Amino acid sequence: MPKPKSAYSVAGRKEKLDTHIIVVWVDNEAGVLARVVGLFSGRGYNIESLAVAEIDQKLNISRITIVTTGTPQVVDQIKLQLKKLVPVHKVADFKREDKNVIFKEMALFKFVGTNGKIDKAINACKKYNAVILDTTNRSKVVQITALRREIDKMANNLKKYGLISISRTGAVAMTRGEKVFK
Amino acid sequence: MPKLFSGAEIVFKCLEDQDVSHIFGYPGGAVLPIYDELKNHNSVKHILVRHEQGAGHAAEGYARSTGKPGVVLVTSGPGATNVVTALTDAYMDSVPLVCISGQVPTHLIGTDAFQECDTTGITRPCTKHNWLVKDINDLAEVMHKAFEVATTGRPGPVLVDIPKDIQFQKTLYKKFKRKSKSNGASHNNFSQDNIDELVHLMSKATKPIFYTGGGVINSGPKASELLRELVYTTGFPITTTLQGLGSFPGDDNQFLGMLGMHGTYEANNAMYECDLMINIGARFDDRITGKIDEFSPKSKKVHIDIDPSSINKNVKVDLAIVGDVKSVITSTLKTLKKSKANFIKSNKQKTSKWWEKIQKWRSKRSLDYIGSEETIKPQYAIERLYELTKDKDTFITTEVGQHQMWAAQHYKFNKPNRWMTSGGLGTMGYGLPAAVGVQIAHPQKLVIDIAGEASVLMTMQEMSTAVQYSLPIKIFILNNEYMGMVRQWQELLHDKNYSESYTAALPDFVQMAEAYGCVGIRAKTPEELDDKIIEMLNTDRPVIFDCLVDKQENCFPMIPSGKPHNQMILGPKDKKENKITGKGRTLV
């Protein structure tokens, strides 16, 4: 007799997970974010990061950028399920490796300590478009924009220079060149 | 100055413009202005249920038997939460429902007011879309949009939450202009290339099968007609899902019966062995596929569905055709007739070996059971019910459990929209209120709820509704004193530990019928069964029929958990012990 296996849980073979950036254009109305996020949690999809803001005040359109991981089948389902939501206008999907798409996250770092230490930290931040937003005798707040992994690395490395507080956004994405996603 | 209408009036204006003739509901504080307005609108008849879940299921029965959306009206708080089960049921089974709920006045929202709940929040995952109307000027547009969303594409439930102050406020009402009927055409997203490929696959296949589902029924009666034409033109065998019963005649020779967990031996084996599977309006549900990585391993799979997210969700397919079933079959038939006029002739030889094989499976007679002279076998009861009602245009609803599967196996449907059952959600208590809704829509027709004694007690209070509106529904209870399907699984999977599946202290259903003011009939032996059924059919009032059946009977055939289609248990006559062991036990 063959060894009984599950009829209803997933097949034994595990497929590779890819990271995708899903961009959703929605009507900016009450509850729309809950619909999108609820779809992810209700169907067991994963959200790594989320960024949302209105991009067109006249047409009342918000753009939601979601970083997610899943098998190709799951990512397809995510797109198709999103498209079924009534306030959703269009859905774009980019692989993280896609060279034609720019991904950026922003982070705010607060450093507290001696000037020497903080200056070292600012130096390290420079390659990520560092902007100093606030300065006191013993502290600085710095804004950087970079990729997720780069910010992760910075956050780790700068602790020794007095990094005591981090605030960061989810990723936002835009295609390179003239083309616009329709 | 143009006339101003209150929110409550606008609700009715919209219902009238949408040709709504019946609404199922229950009043309460937050919908009183709407109820107050009811008297001024004769074309909309309100059916007072006894519990909001009953309103939802009644509206489902109404919708499924007519193809029109069912409309529900409930109050805020408990009214809305009580209807959640019915909304989820409709969502799973793609039934168009429009639920209107009252809400506390806008200035009280968020204050934990009396009978306040976050209705749109609670119903978000179980509706296609929902709206909280906070501005009277949005009301009419939202109401009409609600009907559009519920009825187009893959149908489903929607909810409109209207705060009480909005029901009182006044505004203008613009006459609704109906968009020219799209008939699902706007959801068609297939090309002639898709159809050509389908026809090509069909002409090459030697072991083809049609696997059709509720999507055919949702596409309208015309789709069922076209399906018949397609099946006869091709000469292919066809099996349908639980929800697809009736889209093809149940007594036709090309029909292999229902497939899936309690489907026939021939249907499931044909699904396993086929080389071309054409799925029309079904969704590869887990009750159908069994073990997914051994599901129909040798076949090319075609999936025709109006919902793009159904495609490749559970099973990867080779050809996807996104569109309304009716439109797709129409195109397919056209192409078939043009390019392969002699299809059936050229095809007969190719599929003759296939049909021989199917006959061999058929000869197993997998729906057979061991008869009895002393006790009524539940299968026998359904068979007799079918024989005595098949000449009438009968509408059947069911609850959920063994009786539901026996009804699906032994009652043969020849027309669409005659079979109302809770498939996706599996809601015990669905059948009785659904029968109320069906009878409202078809006052002259015979409506029978094939029920189990455990399920029917969940919504028994709706008998009172049936009596109030003189709805002669027949509640045909297969009474084995057990939650039969639970008992069966416990027998097969849990060493006969019948934990809590026996109902002690059942009511006397005959006396209960009398208490409700309807008629109670009891059948105890096979000998008296026919006479009692005839007595039931001749009663022009609601009837509760207490049919005492064999308490130990199990529902076979069955694909046990963890097994593919070709490893079925065939019931007491089957010699091979096909025990469920190991991991399969953890599955439902």
JSON list of C-alpha atoms in Angstrom, two decimals, chain A residues 1 4-8 11-12 29 31 34-35 73 77 80-81 84 86-87, chain B residues 124 129-130 261 286 290-293 307-309 312-313 561-562 581 587-588:
[
{"chain": "A", "resi": 1, "resn": "MET", "atom": "CA", "xyz": [0.00, 0.00, 0.00]},
{"chain": "A", "resi": 4, "resn": "PRO", "atom": "CA", "xyz": [-0.95, 7.92, 2.43]},
{"chain": "A", "resi": 5, "resn": "LYS", "atom": "CA", "xyz": [-0.32, 11.57, 1.88]},
{"chain": "A", "resi": 6, "resn": "SER", "atom": "CA", "xyz": [-2.38, 14.63, 2.38]},
{"chain": "A", "resi": 7, "resn": "ALA", "atom": "CA", "xyz": [-5.17, 15.17, -0.11]},
{"chain": "A", "resi": 8, "resn": "TYR", "atom": "CA", "xyz": [-5.81, 18.74, 0.79]},
{"chain": "A", "resi": 11, "resn": "ALA", "atom": "CA", "xyz": [1.89, 19.07, -2.50]},
{"chain": "A", "resi": 12, "resn": "GLY", "atom": "CA", "xyz": [5.13, 17.79, -1.03]},
{"chain": "A", "resi": 29, "resn": "GLU", "atom": "CA", "xyz": [-11.89, 55.83, -0.19]},
{"chain": "A", "resi": 31, "resn": "GLY", "atom": "CA", "xyz": [-11.59, 51.09, 3.98]},
{"chain": "A", "resi": 34, "resn": "ALA", "atom": "CA", "xyz": [-8.27, 47.32, 4.77]},
{"chain": "A", "resi": 35, "resn": "ARG", "atom": "CA", "xyz": [-9.64, 45.56, 1.68]},
{"chain": "A", "resi": 73, "resn": "GLN", "atom": "CA", "xyz": [1.34, 30.59, -8.62]},
{"chain": "A", "resi": 77, "resn": "GLN", "atom": "CA", "xyz": [-3.27, 34.67, -7.47]},
{"chain": "A", "resi": 80, "resn": "LEU", "atom": "CA", "xyz": [-5.84, 38.27, -9.92]},
{"chain": "A", "resi": 81, "resn": "GLN", "atom": "CA", "xyz": [-7.52, 38.58, -6.54]},
{"chain": "A", "resi": 84, "resn": "LYS", "atom": "CA", "xyz": [-11.29, 41.66, -8.52]},
{"chain": "A", "resi": 86, "resn": "VAL", "atom": "CA", "xyz": [-14.04, 46.99, -6.85]},
{"chain": "A", "resi": 87, "resn": "PRO", "atom": "CA", "xyz": [-11.90, 50.08, -5.96]},
{"chain": "B", "resi": 124, "resn": "ARG", "atom": "CA", "xyz": [-15.59, 42.72, 4.03]},
{"chain": "B", "resi": 129, "resn": "HIS", "atom": "CA", "xyz": [-17.90, 44.58, -2.08]},
{"chain": "B", "resi": 130, "resn": "ASN", "atom": "CA", "xyz": [-19.67, 46.59, 0.59]},
{"chain": "B", "resi": 261, "resn": "MET", "atom": "CA", "xyz": [-15.60, 12.73, -2.73]},
{"chain": "B", "resi": 286, "resn": "ASP", "atom": "CA", "xyz": [-10.76, 20.09, -2.90]},
{"chain": "B", "resi": 290, "resn": "GLY", "atom": "CA", "xyz": [-8.87, 14.67, -3.87]},
{"chain": "B", "resi": 291, "resn": "LYS", "atom": "CA", "xyz": [-5.14, 14.35, -3.66]},
{"chain": "B", "resi": 292, "resn": "ILE", "atom": "CA", "xyz": [-3.97, 17.20, -5.81]},
{"chain": "B", "resi": 293, "resn": "ASP", "atom": "CA", "xyz": [-0.62, 15.90, -7.03]},
{"chain": "B", "resi": 307, "resn": "ASP", "atom": "CA", "xyz": [-13.42, 34.53, -12.93]},
{"chain": "B", "resi": 308, "resn": "PRO", "atom": "CA", "xyz": [-9.74, 34.84, -13.94]},
{"chain": "B", "resi": 309, "resn": "SER", "atom": "CA", "xyz": [-8.65, 34.19, -10.36]},
{"chain": "B", "resi": 312, "resn": "ASN", "atom": "CA", "xyz": [-4.50, 28.01, -11.96]},
{"chain": "B", "resi": 313, "resn": "LYS", "atom": "CA", "xyz": [-5.61, 28.55, -8.36]},
{"chain": "B", "resi": 561, "resn": "SER", "atom": "CA", "xyz": [-8.81, 11.53, 2.52]},
{"chain": "B", "resi": 562, "resn": "GLY", "atom": "CA", "xyz": [-5.30, 11.30, 1.22]},
{"chain": "B", "resi": 581, "resn": "THR", "atom": "CA", "xyz": [-4.53, 5.83, 7.88]},
{"chain": "B", "resi": 587, "resn": "LEU", "atom": "CA", "xyz": [-7.92, 16.05, 7.04]},
{"chain": "B", "resi": 588, "resn": "VAL", "atom": "CA", "xyz": [-11.52, 16.90, 6.77]}
]
